[in-house]
Short mmCIF file of C-alpha atoms and ligand atoms in Angstrom, two decimals:
data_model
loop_
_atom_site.label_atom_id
_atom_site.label_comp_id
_atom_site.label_asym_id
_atom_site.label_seq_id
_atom_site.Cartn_x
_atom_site.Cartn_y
_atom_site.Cartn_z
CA UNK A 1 86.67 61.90 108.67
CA UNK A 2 89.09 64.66 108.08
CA UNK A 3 91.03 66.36 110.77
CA UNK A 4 92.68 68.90 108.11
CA UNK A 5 91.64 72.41 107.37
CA UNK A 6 90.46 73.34 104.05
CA UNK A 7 92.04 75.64 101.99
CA UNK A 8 89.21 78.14 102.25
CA UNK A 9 89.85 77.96 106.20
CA UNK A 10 94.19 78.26 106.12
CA UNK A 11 93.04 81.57 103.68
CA UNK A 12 90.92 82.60 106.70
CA UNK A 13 93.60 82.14 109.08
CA UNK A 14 96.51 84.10 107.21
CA UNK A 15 93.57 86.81 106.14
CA UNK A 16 92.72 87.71 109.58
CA UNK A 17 96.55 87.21 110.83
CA UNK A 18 97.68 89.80 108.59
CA UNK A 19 94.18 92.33 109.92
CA UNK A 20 95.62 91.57 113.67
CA UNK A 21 98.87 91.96 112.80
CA UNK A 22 98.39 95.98 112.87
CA UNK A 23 96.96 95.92 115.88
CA UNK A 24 99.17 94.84 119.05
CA UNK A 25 100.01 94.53 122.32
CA UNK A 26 100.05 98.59 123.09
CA UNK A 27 97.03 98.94 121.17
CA UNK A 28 94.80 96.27 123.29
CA UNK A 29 96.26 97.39 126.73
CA UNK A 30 94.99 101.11 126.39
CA UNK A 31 91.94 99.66 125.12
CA UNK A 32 91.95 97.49 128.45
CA UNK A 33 92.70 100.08 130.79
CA UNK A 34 90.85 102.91 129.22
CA UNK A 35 88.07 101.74 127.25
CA UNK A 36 86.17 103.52 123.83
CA UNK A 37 85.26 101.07 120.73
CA UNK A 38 88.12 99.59 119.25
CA UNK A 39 86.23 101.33 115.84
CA UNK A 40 89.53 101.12 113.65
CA UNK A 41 90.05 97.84 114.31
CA UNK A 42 86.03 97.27 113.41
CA UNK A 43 86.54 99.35 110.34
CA UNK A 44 89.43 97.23 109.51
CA UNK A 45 87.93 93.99 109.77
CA UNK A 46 84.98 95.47 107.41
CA UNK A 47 86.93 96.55 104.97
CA UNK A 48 88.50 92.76 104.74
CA UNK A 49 85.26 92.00 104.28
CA UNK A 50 84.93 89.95 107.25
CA UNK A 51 81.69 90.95 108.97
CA UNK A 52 79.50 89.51 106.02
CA UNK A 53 81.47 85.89 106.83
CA UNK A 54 78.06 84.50 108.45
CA UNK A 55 75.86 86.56 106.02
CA UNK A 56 73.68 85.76 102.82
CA UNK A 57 75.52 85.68 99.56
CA UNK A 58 72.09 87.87 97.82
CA UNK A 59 72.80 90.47 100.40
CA UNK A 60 76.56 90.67 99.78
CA UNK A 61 78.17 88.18 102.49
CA UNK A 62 79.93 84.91 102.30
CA UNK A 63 78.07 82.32 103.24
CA UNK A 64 80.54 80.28 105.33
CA UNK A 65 79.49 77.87 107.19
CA UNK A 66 80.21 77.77 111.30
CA UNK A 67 83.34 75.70 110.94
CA UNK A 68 84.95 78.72 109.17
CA UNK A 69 83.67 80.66 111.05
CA UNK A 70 85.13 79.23 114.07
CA UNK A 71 88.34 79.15 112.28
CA UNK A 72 87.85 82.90 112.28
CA UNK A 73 86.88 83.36 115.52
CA UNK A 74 89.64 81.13 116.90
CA UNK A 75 92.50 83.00 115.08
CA UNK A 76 90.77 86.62 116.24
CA UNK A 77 91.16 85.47 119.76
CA UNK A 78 94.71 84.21 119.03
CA UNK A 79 95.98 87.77 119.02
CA UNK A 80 96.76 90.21 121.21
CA UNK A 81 93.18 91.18 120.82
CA UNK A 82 91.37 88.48 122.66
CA UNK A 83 88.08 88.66 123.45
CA UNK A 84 87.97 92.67 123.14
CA UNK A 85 88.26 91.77 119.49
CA UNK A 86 86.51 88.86 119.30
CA UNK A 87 83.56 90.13 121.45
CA UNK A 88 83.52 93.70 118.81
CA UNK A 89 82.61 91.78 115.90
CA UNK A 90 80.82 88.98 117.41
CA UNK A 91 77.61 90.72 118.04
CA UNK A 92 77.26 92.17 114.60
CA UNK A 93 78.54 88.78 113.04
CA UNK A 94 76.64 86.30 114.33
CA UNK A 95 74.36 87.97 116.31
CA UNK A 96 72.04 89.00 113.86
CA UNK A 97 72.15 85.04 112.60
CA UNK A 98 68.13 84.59 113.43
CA UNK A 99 67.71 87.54 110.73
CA UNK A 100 69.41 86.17 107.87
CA UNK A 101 67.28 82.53 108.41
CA UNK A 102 63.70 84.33 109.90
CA UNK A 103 63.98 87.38 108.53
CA UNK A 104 62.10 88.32 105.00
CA UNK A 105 64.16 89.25 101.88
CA UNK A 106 63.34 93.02 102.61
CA UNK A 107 63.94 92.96 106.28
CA UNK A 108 67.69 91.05 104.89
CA UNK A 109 67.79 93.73 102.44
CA UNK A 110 67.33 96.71 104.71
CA UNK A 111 69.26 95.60 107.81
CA UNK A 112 72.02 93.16 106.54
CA UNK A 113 74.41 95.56 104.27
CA UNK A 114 74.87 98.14 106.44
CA UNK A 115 75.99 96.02 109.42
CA UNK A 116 78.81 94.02 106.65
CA UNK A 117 79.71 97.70 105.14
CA UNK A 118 80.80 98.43 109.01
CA UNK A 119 78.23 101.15 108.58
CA UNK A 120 76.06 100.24 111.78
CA UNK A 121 76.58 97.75 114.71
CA UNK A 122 74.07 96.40 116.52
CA UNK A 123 73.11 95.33 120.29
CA UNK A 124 71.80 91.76 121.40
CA UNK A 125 69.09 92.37 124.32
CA UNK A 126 67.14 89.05 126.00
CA UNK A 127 69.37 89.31 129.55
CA UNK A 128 67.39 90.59 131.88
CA UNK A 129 68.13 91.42 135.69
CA UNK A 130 65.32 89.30 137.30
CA UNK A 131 65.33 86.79 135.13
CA UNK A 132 68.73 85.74 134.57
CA UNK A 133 69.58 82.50 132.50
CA UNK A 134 65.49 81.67 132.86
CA UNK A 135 64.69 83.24 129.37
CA UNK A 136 60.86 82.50 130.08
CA UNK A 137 61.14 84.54 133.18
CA UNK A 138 61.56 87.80 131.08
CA UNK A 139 58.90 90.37 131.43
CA UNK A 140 59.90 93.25 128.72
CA UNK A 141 56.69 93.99 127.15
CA UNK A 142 55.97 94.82 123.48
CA UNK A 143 52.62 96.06 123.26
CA UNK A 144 50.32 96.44 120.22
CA UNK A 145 49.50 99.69 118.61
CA UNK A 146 47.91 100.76 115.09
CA UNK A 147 51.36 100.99 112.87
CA UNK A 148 53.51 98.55 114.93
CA UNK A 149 54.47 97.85 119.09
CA UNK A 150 55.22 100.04 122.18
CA UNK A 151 58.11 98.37 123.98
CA UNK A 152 58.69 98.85 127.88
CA UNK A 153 61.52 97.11 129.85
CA UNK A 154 64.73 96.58 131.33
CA UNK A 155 67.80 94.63 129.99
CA UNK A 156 71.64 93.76 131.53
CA UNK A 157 74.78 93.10 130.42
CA UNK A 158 73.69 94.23 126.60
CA UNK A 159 76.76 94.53 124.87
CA UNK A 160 78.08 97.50 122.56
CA UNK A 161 74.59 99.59 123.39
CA UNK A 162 77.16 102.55 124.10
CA UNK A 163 77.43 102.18 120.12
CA UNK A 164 75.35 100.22 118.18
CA UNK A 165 72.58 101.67 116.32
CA UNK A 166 70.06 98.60 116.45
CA UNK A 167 69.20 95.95 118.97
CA UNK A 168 67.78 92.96 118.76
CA UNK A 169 65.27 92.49 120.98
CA UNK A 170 63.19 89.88 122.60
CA UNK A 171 60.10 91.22 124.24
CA UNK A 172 57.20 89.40 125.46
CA UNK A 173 53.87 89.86 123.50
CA UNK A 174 51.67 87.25 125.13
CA UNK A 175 51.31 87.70 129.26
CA UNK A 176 52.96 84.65 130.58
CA UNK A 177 50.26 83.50 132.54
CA UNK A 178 48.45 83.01 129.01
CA UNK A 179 51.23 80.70 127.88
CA UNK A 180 52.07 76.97 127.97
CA UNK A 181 55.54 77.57 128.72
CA UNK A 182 57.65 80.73 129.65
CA UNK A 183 59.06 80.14 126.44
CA UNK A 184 56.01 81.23 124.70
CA UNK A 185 54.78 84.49 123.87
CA UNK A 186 58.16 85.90 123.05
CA UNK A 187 58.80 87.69 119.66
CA UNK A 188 61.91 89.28 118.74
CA UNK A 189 62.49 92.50 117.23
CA UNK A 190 65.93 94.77 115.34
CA UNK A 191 64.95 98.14 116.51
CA UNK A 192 66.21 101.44 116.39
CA UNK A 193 68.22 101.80 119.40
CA UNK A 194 66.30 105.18 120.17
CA UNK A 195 68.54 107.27 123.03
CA UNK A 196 65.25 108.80 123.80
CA UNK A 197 63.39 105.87 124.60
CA UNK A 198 66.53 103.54 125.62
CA UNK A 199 68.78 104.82 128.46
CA UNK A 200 71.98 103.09 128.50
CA UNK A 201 74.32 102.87 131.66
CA UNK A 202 77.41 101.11 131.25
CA UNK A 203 78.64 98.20 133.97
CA UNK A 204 82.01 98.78 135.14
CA UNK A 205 83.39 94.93 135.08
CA UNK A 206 86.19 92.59 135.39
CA UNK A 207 88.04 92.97 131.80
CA UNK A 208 87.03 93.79 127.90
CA UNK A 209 86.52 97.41 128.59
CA UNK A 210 86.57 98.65 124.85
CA UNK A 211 83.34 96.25 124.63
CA UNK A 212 80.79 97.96 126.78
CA UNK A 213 78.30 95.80 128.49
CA UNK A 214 74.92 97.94 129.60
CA UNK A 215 72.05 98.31 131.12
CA UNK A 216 69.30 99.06 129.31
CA UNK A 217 65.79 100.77 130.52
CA UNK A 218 63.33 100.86 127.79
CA UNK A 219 60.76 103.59 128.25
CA UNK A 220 58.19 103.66 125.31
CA UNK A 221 60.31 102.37 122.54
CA UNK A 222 58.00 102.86 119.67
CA UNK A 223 59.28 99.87 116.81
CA UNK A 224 57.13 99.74 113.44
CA UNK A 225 55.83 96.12 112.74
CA UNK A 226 58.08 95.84 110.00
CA UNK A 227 60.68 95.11 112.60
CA UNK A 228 59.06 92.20 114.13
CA UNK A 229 61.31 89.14 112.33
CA UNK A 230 59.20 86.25 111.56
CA UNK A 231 56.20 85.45 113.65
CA UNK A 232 54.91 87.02 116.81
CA UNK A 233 55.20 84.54 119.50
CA UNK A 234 57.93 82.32 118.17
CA UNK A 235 60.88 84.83 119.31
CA UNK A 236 62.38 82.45 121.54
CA UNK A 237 62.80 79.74 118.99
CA UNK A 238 64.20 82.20 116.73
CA UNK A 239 66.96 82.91 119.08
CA UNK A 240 67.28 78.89 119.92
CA UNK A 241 68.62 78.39 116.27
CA UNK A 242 71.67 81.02 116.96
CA UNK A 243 72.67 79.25 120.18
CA UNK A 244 74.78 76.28 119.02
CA UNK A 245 76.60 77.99 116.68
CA UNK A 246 77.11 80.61 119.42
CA UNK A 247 78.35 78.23 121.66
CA UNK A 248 80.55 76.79 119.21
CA UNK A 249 82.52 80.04 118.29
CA UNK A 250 82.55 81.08 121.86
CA UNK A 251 84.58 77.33 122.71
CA UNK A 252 86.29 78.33 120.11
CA UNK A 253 87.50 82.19 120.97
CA UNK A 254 88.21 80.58 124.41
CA UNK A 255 90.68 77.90 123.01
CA UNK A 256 92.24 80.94 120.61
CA UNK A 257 93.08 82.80 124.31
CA UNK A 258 94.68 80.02 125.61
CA UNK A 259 96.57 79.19 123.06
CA UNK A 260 97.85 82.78 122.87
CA UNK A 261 98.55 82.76 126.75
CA UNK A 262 100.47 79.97 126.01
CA UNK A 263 102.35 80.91 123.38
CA UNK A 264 103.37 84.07 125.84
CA UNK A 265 104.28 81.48 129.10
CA UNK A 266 106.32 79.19 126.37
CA UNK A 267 108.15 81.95 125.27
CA UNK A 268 108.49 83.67 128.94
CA UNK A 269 109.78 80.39 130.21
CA UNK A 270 112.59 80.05 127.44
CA UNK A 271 113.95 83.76 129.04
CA UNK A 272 113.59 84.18 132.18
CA UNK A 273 116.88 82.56 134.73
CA UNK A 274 116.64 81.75 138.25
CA UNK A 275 118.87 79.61 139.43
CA UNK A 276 120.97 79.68 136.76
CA UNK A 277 119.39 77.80 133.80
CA UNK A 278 115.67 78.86 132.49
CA UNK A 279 112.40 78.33 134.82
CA UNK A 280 111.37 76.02 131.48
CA UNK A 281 113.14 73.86 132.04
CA UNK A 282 111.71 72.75 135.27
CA UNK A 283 108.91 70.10 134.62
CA UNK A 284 106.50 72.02 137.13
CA UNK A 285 106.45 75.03 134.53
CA UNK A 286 106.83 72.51 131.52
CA UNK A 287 104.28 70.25 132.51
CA UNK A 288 101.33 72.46 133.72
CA UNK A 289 101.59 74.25 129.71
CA UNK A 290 102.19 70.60 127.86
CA UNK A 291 99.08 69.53 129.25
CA UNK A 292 97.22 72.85 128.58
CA UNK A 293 97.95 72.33 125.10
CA UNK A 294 96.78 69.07 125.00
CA UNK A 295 93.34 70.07 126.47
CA UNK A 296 93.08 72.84 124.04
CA UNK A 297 93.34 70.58 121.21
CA UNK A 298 91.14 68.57 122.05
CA UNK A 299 88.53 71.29 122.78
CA UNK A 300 89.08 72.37 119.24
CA UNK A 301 88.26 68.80 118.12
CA UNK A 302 85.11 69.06 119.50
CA UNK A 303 84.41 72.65 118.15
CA UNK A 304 85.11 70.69 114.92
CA UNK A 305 82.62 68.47 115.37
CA UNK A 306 80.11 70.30 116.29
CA UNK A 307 80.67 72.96 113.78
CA UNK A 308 80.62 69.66 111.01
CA UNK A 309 77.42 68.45 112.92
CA UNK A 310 76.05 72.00 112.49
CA UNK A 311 77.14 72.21 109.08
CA UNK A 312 75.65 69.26 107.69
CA UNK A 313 72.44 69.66 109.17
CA UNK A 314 72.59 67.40 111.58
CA UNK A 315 71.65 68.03 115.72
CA UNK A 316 74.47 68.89 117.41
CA UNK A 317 73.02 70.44 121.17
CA UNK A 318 75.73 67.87 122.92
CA UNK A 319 78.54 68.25 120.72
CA UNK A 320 77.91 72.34 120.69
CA UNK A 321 77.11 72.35 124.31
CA UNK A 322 80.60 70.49 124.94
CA UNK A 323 82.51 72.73 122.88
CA UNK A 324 81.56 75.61 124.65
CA UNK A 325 81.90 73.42 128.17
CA UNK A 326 85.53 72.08 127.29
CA UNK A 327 87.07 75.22 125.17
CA UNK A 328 86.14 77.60 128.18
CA UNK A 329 87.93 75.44 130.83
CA UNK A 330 90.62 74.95 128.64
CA UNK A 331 90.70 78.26 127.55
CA UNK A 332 90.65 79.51 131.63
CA UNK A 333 93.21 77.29 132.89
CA UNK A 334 95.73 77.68 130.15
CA UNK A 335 95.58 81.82 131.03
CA UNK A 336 95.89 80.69 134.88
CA UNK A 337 98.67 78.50 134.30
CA UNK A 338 100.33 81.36 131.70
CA UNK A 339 100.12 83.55 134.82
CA UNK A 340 101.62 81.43 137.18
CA UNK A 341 104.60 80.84 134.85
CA UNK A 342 105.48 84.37 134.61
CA UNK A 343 105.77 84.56 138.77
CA UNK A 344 105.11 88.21 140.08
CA UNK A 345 105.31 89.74 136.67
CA UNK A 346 101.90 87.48 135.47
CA UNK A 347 100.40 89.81 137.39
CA UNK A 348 102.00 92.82 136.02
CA UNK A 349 99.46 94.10 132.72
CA UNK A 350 102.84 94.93 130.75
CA UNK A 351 103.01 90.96 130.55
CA UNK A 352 99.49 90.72 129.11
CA UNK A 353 98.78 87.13 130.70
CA UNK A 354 96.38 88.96 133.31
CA UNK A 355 94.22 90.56 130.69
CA UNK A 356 93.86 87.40 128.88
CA UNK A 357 93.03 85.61 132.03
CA UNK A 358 90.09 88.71 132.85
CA UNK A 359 88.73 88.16 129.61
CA UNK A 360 88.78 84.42 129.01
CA UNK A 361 86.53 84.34 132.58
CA UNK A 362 83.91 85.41 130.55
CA UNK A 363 83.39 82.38 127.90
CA UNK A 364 82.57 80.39 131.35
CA UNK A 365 79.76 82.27 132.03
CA UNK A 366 78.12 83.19 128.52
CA UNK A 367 76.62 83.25 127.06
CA UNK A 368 75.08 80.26 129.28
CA UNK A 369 77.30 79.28 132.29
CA UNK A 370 78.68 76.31 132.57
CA UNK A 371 76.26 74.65 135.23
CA UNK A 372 73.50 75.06 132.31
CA UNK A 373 75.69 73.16 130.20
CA UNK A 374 75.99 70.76 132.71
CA UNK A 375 72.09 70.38 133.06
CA UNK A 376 72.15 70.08 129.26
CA UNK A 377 74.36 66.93 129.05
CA UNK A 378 72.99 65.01 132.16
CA UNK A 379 68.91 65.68 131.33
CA UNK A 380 69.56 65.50 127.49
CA UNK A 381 72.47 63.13 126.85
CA UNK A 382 72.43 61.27 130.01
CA UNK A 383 68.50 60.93 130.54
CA UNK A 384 68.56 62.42 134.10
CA UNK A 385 65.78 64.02 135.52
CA UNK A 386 65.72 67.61 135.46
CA UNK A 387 67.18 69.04 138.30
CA UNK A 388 65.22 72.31 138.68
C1 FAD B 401 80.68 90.40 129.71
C2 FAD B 401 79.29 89.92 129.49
C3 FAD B 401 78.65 90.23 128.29
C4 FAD B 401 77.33 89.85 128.08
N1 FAD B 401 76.69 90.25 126.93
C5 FAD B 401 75.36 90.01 126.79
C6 FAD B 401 74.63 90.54 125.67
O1 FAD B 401 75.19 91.21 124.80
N2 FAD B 401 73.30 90.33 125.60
C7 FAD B 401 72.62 89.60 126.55
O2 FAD B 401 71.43 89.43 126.41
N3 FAD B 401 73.29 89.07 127.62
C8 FAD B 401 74.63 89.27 127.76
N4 FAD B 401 75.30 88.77 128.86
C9 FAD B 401 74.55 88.07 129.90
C10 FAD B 401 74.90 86.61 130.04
O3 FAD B 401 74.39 85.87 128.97
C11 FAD B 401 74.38 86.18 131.41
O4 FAD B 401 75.16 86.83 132.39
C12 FAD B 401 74.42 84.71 131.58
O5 FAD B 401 73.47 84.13 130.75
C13 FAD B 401 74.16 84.33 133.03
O6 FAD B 401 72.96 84.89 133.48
P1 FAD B 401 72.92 85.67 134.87
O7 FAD B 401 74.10 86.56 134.91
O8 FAD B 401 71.60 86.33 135.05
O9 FAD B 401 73.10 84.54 135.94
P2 FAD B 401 71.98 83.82 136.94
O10 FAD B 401 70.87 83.33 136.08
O11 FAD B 401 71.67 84.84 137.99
O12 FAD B 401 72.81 82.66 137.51
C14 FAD B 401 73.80 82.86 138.51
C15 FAD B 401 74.52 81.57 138.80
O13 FAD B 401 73.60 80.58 139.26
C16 FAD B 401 73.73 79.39 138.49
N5 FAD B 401 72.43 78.76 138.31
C17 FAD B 401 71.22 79.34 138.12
N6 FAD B 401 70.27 78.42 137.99
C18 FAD B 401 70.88 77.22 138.08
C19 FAD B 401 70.44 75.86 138.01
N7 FAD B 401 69.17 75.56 137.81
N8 FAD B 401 71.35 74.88 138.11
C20 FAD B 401 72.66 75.17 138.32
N9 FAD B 401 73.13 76.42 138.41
C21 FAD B 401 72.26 77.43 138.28
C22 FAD B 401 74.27 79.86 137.14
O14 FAD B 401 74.91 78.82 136.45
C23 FAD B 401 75.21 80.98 137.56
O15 FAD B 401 76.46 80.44 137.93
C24 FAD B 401 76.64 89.10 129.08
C25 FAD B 401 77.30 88.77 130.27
C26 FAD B 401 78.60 89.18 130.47
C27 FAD B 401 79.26 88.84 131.79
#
């Protein structure tokens, strides 16, 4: 057992310091408030090579496994940048993870370059509105036709589709009353994000602004067969092998908030007097950020595992479910509590602790919420019947 970073992971960590390090507080507050792609940030963190991290070596990316990569993620989401910048590369990064394992050396060939070149970004769409976390409730429908599918739908919440040029798409192919399980059926697709046939309307929500979040009506989306990534039917499962590690990295972006919101309430509390000595030095601001710390830490232990779990081949649902479980609540409270310490100006956005607290909300509910997670562990780990 080794609790130390390698040196491959400290070189991650100063890499992406020095990328974030151009981009600060001013920079992520007009993002905040007034939105557009933070593209030379994105550009930046292609030319440092950084969007291949997940990626192929034969198709020019690094290979790392998701323990650097969480590394990554954690120190992106350590910045200033939170989850605006984590959530901007995330898609492309490890979104299109199902491709590089399913996909065949062409399809790897053709799609993977451009997306580590920073040359297109691409769209994850298997949210829809009335199914909600019930993935075998969706009823998007990829059709057969001579040369390839007709797709016809409606997604939510699919992020970047204001820019990306692909999405990745899970349709169903076989009606669901033909299947064993709503599970079945499904096949996924990385399609032209066609304007014509896609109409995009951006949500208006809570925080991460510069990282649109869409719905999507698909209206005769014509996608060549060549598109389709592995087999027709097995979509779902396809998608099921990119949801630890997603879980993982998103315990581990929340931990990298809350330690930054941290960081800003430790330093906050050394400055600001009332009553004549600093407010840190009272043990009601002290105490609320020692033990903050402590449950970050400990949330990042468990990223740890699970990412060395992952890593090694091994199962690692509990471990990757828990990561995600404990690094979001962690990651929340530690923004509350950063708030709270900076009185009436937490809730000023000059202060930043208020953005970082909008944004972190967003690791508790995907890209599973928390109850799920909770369903996981007591049917899986605990042997408890299912509950719905
Ligand atoms: C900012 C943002 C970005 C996103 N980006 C993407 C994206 O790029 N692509 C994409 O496909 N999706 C995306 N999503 C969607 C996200 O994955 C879903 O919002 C999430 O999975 C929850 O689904 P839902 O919103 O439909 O909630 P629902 O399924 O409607 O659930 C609502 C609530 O009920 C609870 N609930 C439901 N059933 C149970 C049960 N059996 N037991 C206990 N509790 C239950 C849930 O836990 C939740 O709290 C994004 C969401 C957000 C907010």
């Amino acid at each position: 057992m080794d609790f130390m970073l390698s040196e491959e992971q400290r070189a991650i960590e100063d890499g992406i310091s020095q990328v974030m390090s151009d981009f600060g507080d001013d920079y992520w507050l007009d993002k905040d408030k007034n939105g557009g792609f933070p593209e030379d940030y994105y550009q930046a963190m292609a030319e440092g090579g950084w969007l291949g991290v997940s990626f192929p070596e034969e198709v020019g990316g690094a290979n790392l496994g998701i323990g650097s990569a969480a590394v990554m993620m954690k120190t992106i989401a350590s910045s200033s940048g939170a989850m605006q910048a984590a959530s901007a590369i995330h898609m492309n990064v490890f979104g299109p993870k199902s491709i590089a394992v399913f996909g065949t050396d062409e399809q790897k060939q053709r799609w993977l370059p451009p997306i580590i070149r920073g040359e297109q970004k691409s769209a994850f769409g298997v949210t829809e509105p009335n199914a909600g976390l019930d993935t075998g409730a969706i009823t998007t429908k990829a059709e057969r036709t001579n040369d390839g599918y007709v797709i016809n739908g409606r997604k939510v919440w699919t992020s970047t589709a204001q820019v990306a040029d692909k999405i990745l798409l899970l349709a169903r192919t076989t009606p669901r009353d033909e299947c064993e399980r709503g599970i079945d059926g499904l096949s996924l697709f990385y399609a032209d994000l066609d304007r014509d046939a896609c109409d995009v309307r951006e949500i208006d929500k809570m925080g991460r602004k510069s990282v649109d979040s869409n719905e999507v009506f698909i209206d005769n989306l014509k996608v060549s067969a060549d598109d389709l990534i592995g087999e027709e039917g097995k979509g779902f499962r396809y998608i099921l092998y990119s949801m630890n590690p997603e879980r993982i990295l998103i315990g581990a972006e929340a931990i990298g908030i809350g330690q930054e919101a941290i960081r800003r309430a430790s330093n906050y509390a050394k400055e600001r007097v009332v009553f004549g000595r600093p407010i840190g030095q009272n043990q009601s601001i002290q105490h609320p950020l020692a033990e903050s710390w402590a449950h970050l830490e400990a949330a990042w232990m468990m990223c740890l595992k699970a990412a060395s779990l992952y890593d090694a081949g091994e199962s690692c649902g509990a471990e990757a479910n828990a990561a995600k479980y404990l690094g979001s609540e962690a990651g929340f409270t530690a923004c509350e509590r950063a708030v709270m310490t900076h009185g009436g100006m937490g809730y000023a956005k000059e202060f930043h602790v208020e953005r970082l607290m909008r944004e972190v909300m967003i690791n508790r509910i995907a890209p599973v919420s928390q109850q799920m997670v909770l369903n996981f562990l007591s049917e899986r780990v605990l042997g408890l019947p299912k509950s719905y």
